[in-house]
mmCIF file of C-alpha atoms in Angstrom:
data_model
loop_
_atom_site.group_PDB
_atom_site.id
_atom_site.type_symbol
_atom_site.label_atom_id
_atom_site.label_comp_id
_atom_site.label_asym_id
_atom_site.label_seq_id
_atom_site.Cartn_x
_atom_site.Cartn_y
_atom_site.Cartn_z
ATOM 1 C CA MET A 22 135.068 129.169 144.226
ATOM 2 C CA GLU A 23 134.441 125.547 143.218
ATOM 3 C CA PRO A 24 131.297 124.823 141.159
ATOM 4 C CA ILE A 25 128.715 122.470 142.604
ATOM 5 C CA GLU A 26 127.787 119.397 140.597
ATOM 6 C CA GLY A 27 126.036 120.368 137.362
ATOM 7 C CA GLU A 28 127.194 123.995 137.466
ATOM 8 C CA LEU A 29 129.289 125.566 134.762
ATOM 9 C CA ALA A 30 132.709 126.592 136.053
ATOM 10 C CA LEU A 31 133.763 130.237 136.119
ATOM 11 C CA ILE A 32 136.653 130.891 133.737
ATOM 12 C CA PRO A 33 138.902 133.910 133.083
ATOM 13 C CA LEU A 34 138.106 135.650 129.801
ATOM 14 C CA THR A 35 140.851 136.393 127.268
ATOM 15 C CA LEU A 36 141.075 138.297 124.003
ATOM 16 C CA ASP A 37 140.267 135.004 122.258
ATOM 17 C CA ASP A 38 136.749 135.262 123.705
ATOM 18 C CA ILE A 39 135.856 138.565 122.019
ATOM 19 C CA ASP A 40 133.813 136.918 119.251
ATOM 20 C CA ASP A 41 131.693 135.087 121.838
ATOM 21 C CA GLY A 42 131.338 138.325 123.786
ATOM 22 C CA MET A 43 130.127 140.108 120.669
ATOM 23 C CA ALA A 44 127.536 137.389 120.104
ATOM 24 C CA LEU A 45 126.165 138.109 123.593
ATOM 25 C CA VAL A 46 126.203 141.865 122.911
ATOM 26 C CA THR A 47 124.271 141.373 119.677
ATOM 27 C CA GLU A 48 121.721 139.112 121.348
ATOM 28 C CA ALA A 49 121.157 141.686 124.099
ATOM 29 C CA GLY A 50 120.940 144.593 121.635
ATOM 30 C CA TRP A 51 123.852 146.396 123.293
ATOM 31 C CA ASN A 52 126.249 148.784 121.575
ATOM 32 C CA GLN A 53 129.767 147.529 122.392
ATOM 33 C CA THR A 54 132.350 146.718 119.728
ATOM 34 C CA PRO A 55 135.421 144.461 119.603
ATOM 35 C CA ALA A 56 137.515 147.556 120.444
ATOM 36 C CA ASP A 57 135.519 147.987 123.660
ATOM 37 C CA TRP A 58 136.036 144.343 124.606
ATOM 38 C CA ARG A 59 139.735 144.621 123.797
ATOM 39 C CA PHE A 60 140.177 147.584 126.135
ATOM 40 C CA MET A 61 138.120 146.078 128.953
ATOM 41 C CA LEU A 62 139.776 142.654 128.834
ATOM 42 C CA THR A 63 143.246 144.213 128.653
ATOM 43 C CA ALA A 64 142.687 146.797 131.389
ATOM 44 C CA GLY A 65 140.433 144.718 133.612
ATOM 45 C CA ARG A 66 139.524 141.215 134.706
ATOM 46 C CA GLY A 67 136.883 139.327 132.765
ATOM 47 C CA MET A 68 135.104 136.247 134.070
ATOM 48 C CA GLY A 69 132.655 134.041 132.238
ATOM 49 C CA LEU A 70 131.121 130.642 131.786
ATOM 50 C CA ARG A 71 131.542 128.362 128.809
ATOM 51 C CA GLY A 72 128.539 126.355 127.667
ATOM 52 C CA ASP A 73 128.324 122.783 126.485
ATOM 53 C CA ALA A 74 129.115 123.795 122.887
ATOM 54 C CA GLY A 75 132.362 125.413 124.021
ATOM 55 C CA ARG A 76 131.335 129.031 123.524
ATOM 56 C CA VAL A 77 131.194 131.658 126.266
ATOM 57 C CA VAL A 78 127.578 132.030 127.400
ATOM 58 C CA ALA A 79 127.962 134.556 130.238
ATOM 59 C CA THR A 80 130.384 137.359 131.091
ATOM 60 C CA SER A 81 131.310 140.037 133.600
ATOM 61 C CA ILE A 82 134.234 142.463 133.769
ATOM 62 C CA VAL A 83 135.829 144.437 136.605
ATOM 63 C CA LEU A 84 137.797 147.535 135.606
ATOM 64 C CA PRO A 85 140.252 148.642 138.324
ATOM 65 C CA TYR A 86 140.253 152.421 138.514
ATOM 66 C CA ARG A 87 142.871 153.240 141.126
ATOM 67 C CA PRO A 88 143.152 154.026 143.898
ATOM 68 C CA ARG A 89 139.813 152.612 145.027
ATOM 69 C CA VAL A 90 137.136 151.908 142.380
ATOM 70 C CA GLY A 91 136.329 148.490 140.948
ATOM 71 C CA TRP A 92 133.898 149.159 138.095
ATOM 72 C CA ILE A 93 131.618 146.183 137.337
ATOM 73 C CA GLY A 94 130.079 145.882 133.898
ATOM 74 C CA MET A 95 129.291 143.667 130.917
ATOM 75 C CA VAL A 96 127.160 141.264 132.957
ATOM 76 C CA LEU A 97 125.650 139.305 130.079
ATOM 77 C CA VAL A 98 123.969 135.893 129.983
ATOM 78 C CA ALA A 99 122.840 134.079 126.829
ATOM 79 C CA GLY A 100 119.107 133.546 126.526
ATOM 80 C CA GLY A 101 119.189 129.796 127.011
ATOM 81 C CA TYR A 102 121.143 130.120 130.262
ATOM 82 C CA ARG A 103 119.058 132.713 132.089
ATOM 83 C CA LYS A 104 117.021 132.105 135.254
ATOM 84 C CA ARG A 105 119.790 129.883 136.661
ATOM 85 C CA GLY A 106 121.419 132.410 138.981
ATOM 86 C CA ILE A 107 124.388 132.818 136.642
ATOM 87 C CA ALA A 108 124.339 136.634 136.677
ATOM 88 C CA THR A 109 124.325 136.603 140.480
ATOM 89 C CA ARG A 110 127.263 134.165 140.539
ATOM 90 C CA LEU A 111 129.223 136.422 138.214
ATOM 91 C CA LEU A 112 128.362 139.476 140.277
ATOM 92 C CA ARG A 113 129.423 137.812 143.529
ATOM 93 C CA ALA A 114 132.705 136.743 141.928
ATOM 94 C CA ALA A 115 133.267 140.325 140.748
ATOM 95 C CA ILE A 116 132.585 141.672 144.246
ATOM 96 C CA GLU A 117 134.974 139.124 145.745
ATOM 97 C CA HIS A 118 137.674 140.173 143.279
ATOM 98 C CA CYS A 119 137.148 143.861 144.147
ATOM 99 C CA ARG A 120 137.492 143.117 147.843
ATOM 100 C CA ARG A 121 140.710 141.173 147.312
ATOM 101 C CA GLN A 122 142.069 144.164 145.411
ATOM 102 C CA GLN A 123 140.794 146.606 148.079
ATOM 103 C CA LEU A 124 138.492 148.291 145.560
ATOM 104 C CA THR A 125 134.986 149.619 146.154
ATOM 105 C CA PRO A 126 132.557 147.836 143.785
ATOM 106 C CA MET A 127 130.584 150.295 141.661
ATOM 107 C CA LEU A 128 128.197 149.930 138.730
ATOM 108 C CA ASP A 129 125.372 151.572 136.817
ATOM 109 C CA ALA A 130 122.188 149.566 137.372
ATOM 110 C CA THR A 131 119.136 149.311 135.147
ATOM 111 C CA PRO A 132 115.749 149.522 136.897
ATOM 112 C CA ALA A 133 115.451 145.725 136.636
ATOM 113 C CA GLY A 134 118.878 145.159 138.166
ATOM 114 C CA ARG A 135 118.581 147.780 140.889
ATOM 115 C CA GLU A 136 116.627 145.570 143.307
ATOM 116 C CA VAL A 137 119.029 142.667 142.772
ATOM 117 C CA TYR A 138 121.962 144.905 143.675
ATOM 118 C CA ARG A 139 120.162 146.347 146.688
ATOM 119 C CA ARG A 140 119.707 142.833 148.055
ATOM 120 C CA LEU A 141 123.496 142.532 147.845
ATOM 121 C CA SER A 142 123.803 145.749 149.924
ATOM 122 C CA PHE A 143 124.589 148.134 147.069
ATOM 123 C CA ALA A 144 123.404 151.681 147.773
ATOM 124 C CA GLY A 145 121.945 153.923 145.106
ATOM 125 C CA GLY A 146 123.237 157.298 144.026
ATOM 126 C CA GLU A 147 122.583 159.512 141.037
ATOM 127 C CA THR A 148 120.173 158.695 138.232
ATOM 128 C CA ILE A 149 121.522 158.797 134.685
ATOM 129 C CA GLU A 150 119.405 158.904 131.532
ATOM 130 C CA ARG A 151 120.359 157.434 128.178
ATOM 131 C CA TRP A 152 119.355 159.777 125.381
ATOM 132 C CA ARG A 153 119.131 158.537 121.777
ATOM 133 C CA GLY A 154 118.932 160.694 118.681
ATOM 134 C CA ALA A 155 120.569 161.339 115.346
ATOM 135 C CA GLY A 156 123.440 163.561 114.321
ATOM 136 C CA ALA A 157 123.135 166.109 111.532
ATOM 137 C CA GLY A 158 126.269 164.849 109.804
ATOM 138 C CA ALA A 159 127.808 168.171 108.813
ATOM 139 C CA GLY A 160 131.167 166.419 108.857
ATOM 140 C CA GLU A 161 133.186 168.902 110.911
ATOM 141 C CA PRO A 162 136.554 167.267 111.642
ATOM 142 C CA ALA A 163 137.010 166.088 115.223
ATOM 143 C CA GLY A 164 140.025 166.050 117.512
ATOM 144 C CA PRO A 165 142.617 165.957 118.740
ATOM 145 C CA VAL A 166 142.018 166.453 122.452
ATOM 146 C CA ASP A 167 144.335 167.077 125.384
ATOM 147 C CA VAL A 168 144.292 163.713 127.165
ATOM 148 C CA ASP A 169 146.229 165.094 130.136
ATOM 149 C CA LEU A 170 143.594 167.805 130.652
ATOM 150 C CA ALA A 171 140.791 165.274 130.256
ATOM 151 C CA ALA A 172 142.463 162.885 132.726
ATOM 152 C CA ARG A 173 142.837 165.590 135.388
ATOM 153 C CA MET A 174 139.224 166.697 135.053
ATOM 154 C CA ASP A 175 137.964 163.118 134.943
ATOM 155 C CA ARG A 176 139.911 162.097 138.045
ATOM 156 C CA ASP A 177 138.352 164.938 140.022
ATOM 157 C CA ALA A 178 134.855 164.242 138.672
ATOM 158 C CA PHE A 179 134.902 160.427 138.743
ATOM 159 C CA GLY A 180 137.038 159.996 141.848
ATOM 160 C CA ALA A 181 139.666 157.676 140.368
ATOM 161 C CA ASP A 182 142.364 157.565 137.712
ATOM 162 C CA ARG A 183 141.011 156.595 134.278
ATOM 163 C CA ARG A 184 143.752 157.977 132.074
ATOM 164 C CA ASN A 185 144.146 154.589 130.385
ATOM 165 C CA LEU A 186 140.487 154.676 129.317
ATOM 166 C CA LEU A 187 140.639 158.242 128.015
ATOM 167 C CA ALA A 188 143.873 157.569 126.124
ATOM 168 C CA ASP A 189 142.315 154.491 124.531
ATOM 169 C CA LEU A 190 139.257 156.456 123.402
ATOM 170 C CA ALA A 191 141.412 159.271 122.025
ATOM 171 C CA MET A 192 143.504 156.865 119.922
ATOM 172 C CA ARG A 193 140.635 155.009 118.242
ATOM 173 C CA ALA A 194 140.257 155.510 114.512
ATOM 174 C CA GLY A 195 137.366 157.807 113.672
ATOM 175 C CA ALA A 196 136.636 158.605 117.317
ATOM 176 C CA PRO A 197 134.473 161.702 117.916
ATOM 177 C CA LEU A 198 136.739 164.050 119.881
ATOM 178 C CA PHE A 199 135.948 167.694 120.628
ATOM 179 C CA GLN A 200 137.578 170.323 122.837
ATOM 180 C CA ARG A 201 136.701 173.935 123.645
ATOM 181 C CA HIS A 202 137.971 176.400 126.253
ATOM 182 C CA GLY A 203 139.127 173.784 128.756
ATOM 183 C CA SER A 204 136.182 171.436 128.154
ATOM 184 C CA VAL A 205 136.512 168.015 126.515
ATOM 185 C CA LEU A 206 134.095 165.596 124.846
ATOM 186 C CA LEU A 207 135.269 162.109 123.914
ATOM 187 C CA GLY A 208 133.314 159.297 122.332
ATOM 188 C CA ARG A 209 133.495 156.042 120.402
ATOM 189 C CA ARG A 210 131.926 154.339 117.448
ATOM 190 C CA GLY A 211 129.501 151.676 118.626
ATOM 191 C CA ARG A 212 127.908 148.605 117.098
ATOM 192 C CA THR A 213 124.617 150.399 116.440
ATOM 193 C CA ALA A 214 125.302 154.052 117.360
ATOM 194 C CA THR A 215 128.069 156.507 118.171
ATOM 195 C CA GLN A 216 128.398 156.877 121.951
ATOM 196 C CA LEU A 217 129.249 160.372 123.206
ATOM 197 C CA GLY A 218 130.947 160.708 126.577
ATOM 198 C CA PRO A 219 132.555 161.446 128.832
ATOM 199 C CA LEU A 220 131.756 165.148 128.534
ATOM 200 C CA LEU A 221 133.961 167.020 131.001
ATOM 201 C CA SER A 222 133.472 170.703 131.697
ATOM 202 C CA HIS A 223 133.420 173.093 134.631
ATOM 203 C CA ASP A 224 131.419 175.533 132.502
ATOM 204 C CA GLU A 225 127.842 174.681 131.542
ATOM 205 C CA ALA A 226 127.787 176.921 128.466
ATOM 206 C CA ALA A 227 130.977 175.336 127.119
ATOM 207 C CA ALA A 228 129.549 171.857 127.729
ATOM 208 C CA LEU A 229 126.390 172.728 125.804
ATOM 209 C CA ALA A 230 128.420 174.176 122.943
ATOM 210 C CA LEU A 231 130.564 171.033 122.701
ATOM 211 C CA CYS A 232 127.526 168.760 122.699
ATOM 212 C CA GLU A 233 125.772 170.850 120.047
ATOM 213 C CA ARG A 234 128.921 170.829 117.941
ATOM 214 C CA ALA A 235 129.180 167.040 118.151
ATOM 215 C CA VAL A 236 125.504 166.508 117.320
ATOM 216 C CA GLY A 237 125.898 168.759 114.301
ATOM 217 C CA ALA A 238 129.079 167.103 113.073
ATOM 218 C CA ILE A 239 128.381 163.378 113.449
ATOM 219 C CA ALA A 240 126.148 161.439 111.082
ATOM 220 C CA GLY A 241 123.813 158.668 112.154
ATOM 221 C CA PRO A 242 122.460 157.381 115.468
ATOM 222 C CA LEU A 243 123.876 158.900 118.664
ATOM 223 C CA LEU A 244 123.753 157.887 122.332
ATOM 224 C CA ILE A 245 124.712 159.995 125.338
ATOM 225 C CA ASP A 246 124.271 159.122 129.036
ATOM 226 C CA VAL A 247 123.481 162.226 131.093
ATOM 227 C CA PRO A 248 122.972 162.671 134.863
ATOM 228 C CA VAL A 249 119.435 163.950 135.500
ATOM 229 C CA ARG A 250 120.868 166.961 137.350
ATOM 230 C CA GLU A 251 122.053 168.310 133.960
ATOM 231 C CA GLU A 252 118.804 170.072 133.118
ATOM 232 C CA ALA A 253 120.260 172.394 130.486
ATOM 233 C CA LEU A 254 121.982 169.566 128.606
ATOM 234 C CA ARG A 255 118.848 167.432 128.729
ATOM 235 C CA GLY A 256 116.869 170.377 127.401
ATOM 236 C CA LEU A 257 119.319 170.835 124.531
ATOM 237 C CA LEU A 258 119.081 167.163 123.592
ATOM 238 C CA ALA A 259 115.282 167.258 123.676
ATOM 239 C CA SER A 260 115.293 170.324 121.418
ATOM 240 C CA ARG A 261 117.409 168.386 118.899
ATOM 241 C CA GLY A 262 114.930 165.519 118.757
ATOM 242 C CA PHE A 263 116.637 163.184 121.234
ATOM 243 C CA GLY A 264 114.541 161.089 123.601
ATOM 244 C CA VAL A 265 115.180 159.105 126.772
ATOM 245 C CA GLU A 266 115.662 155.417 126.013
ATOM 246 C CA ARG A 267 116.343 154.096 129.526
ATOM 247 C CA SER A 268 117.759 155.086 132.893
ATOM 248 C CA PHE A 269 120.517 153.854 135.186
ATOM 249 C CA THR A 270 121.260 154.300 138.883
ATOM 250 C CA ARG A 271 124.876 154.682 139.946
ATOM 251 C CA MET A 272 125.382 152.266 142.842
ATOM 252 C CA SER A 273 128.243 151.290 145.129
ATOM 253 C CA LEU A 274 128.984 148.622 147.714
ATOM 254 C CA GLY A 275 130.677 150.799 150.297
ATOM 255 C CA ILE A 276 131.552 154.469 150.459
ATOM 256 C CA ALA A 277 132.123 156.079 147.068
ATOM 257 C CA ALA A 278 132.774 159.676 146.094
ATOM 258 C CA PRO A 279 129.795 161.423 144.483
ATOM 259 C CA MET A 280 130.068 162.315 140.829
ATOM 260 C CA GLY A 281 131.751 165.704 140.452
ATOM 261 C CA GLU A 282 129.993 168.618 138.767
ATOM 262 C CA ALA A 283 132.383 168.561 135.792
ATOM 263 C CA MET A 284 131.003 165.162 134.677
ATOM 264 C CA ARG A 285 128.263 166.370 132.322
ATOM 265 C CA ALA A 286 127.904 162.990 130.582
ATOM 266 C CA ILE A 287 129.439 159.648 131.512
ATOM 267 C CA ALA A 288 131.531 157.293 129.380
ATOM 268 C CA GLY A 289 128.806 154.630 129.450
ATOM 269 C CA PRO A 290 127.470 152.123 131.991
ATOM 270 C CA GLU A 291 130.086 149.530 131.042
ATOM 271 C CA LEU A 292 132.937 152.011 131.639
ATOM 272 C CA GLY A 293 131.629 154.322 134.355
#
């Protein structure tokens, strides 16, 4: 895809671009860390644009979750470069990459982005709420978790193989990891808050117990992204002083498997 005159050229992102990516994350008030960028750029395909000063001013990433999902995330544009159609260019390039790889493009859309994606023929699915609160900080030790168990449950619930993601989360230093009676909760330390998820459980009571355990153990700000169908989990979070910060709509360009009932909380909109 050749740029027209005056356009910035699309470039592949590398691990050398993480600092520029973090500058965009900070400007947007997002929660990702260098460890998140490292996983996404290693496991997926990042594209961006470099501004006149030589720094990356816009990004997008496609994570290939085989056999059929191309997860699109990290669509970020620096403030001085917005309103130029850059986000749409990055999105179209991501869609084109998914099609070449025979992957179904999927993403979690904010309310503002939902109409943009619909114009590109994305169809909406489940609504997911981001809940923010604070942990009690009792300091109960976390982990380890059975990554093989988590990967099997996640594949059934998400509809694709994400063992590489779950293994990465489980290996991170200080990661919040909890397991109980065949249910698993993973998480990661974020830039501004600890992100909980995915929470994988076929049993609602076990899922609630794991979430309550994590909220009691972890100190400081917490985020968890919960499908609105999970009424009991949402009720638990509300009772612990959490509130809804924003919502997302899971969208796909083509036929995608619905989220399985074992997915009580997702890994995050950038990861699926």
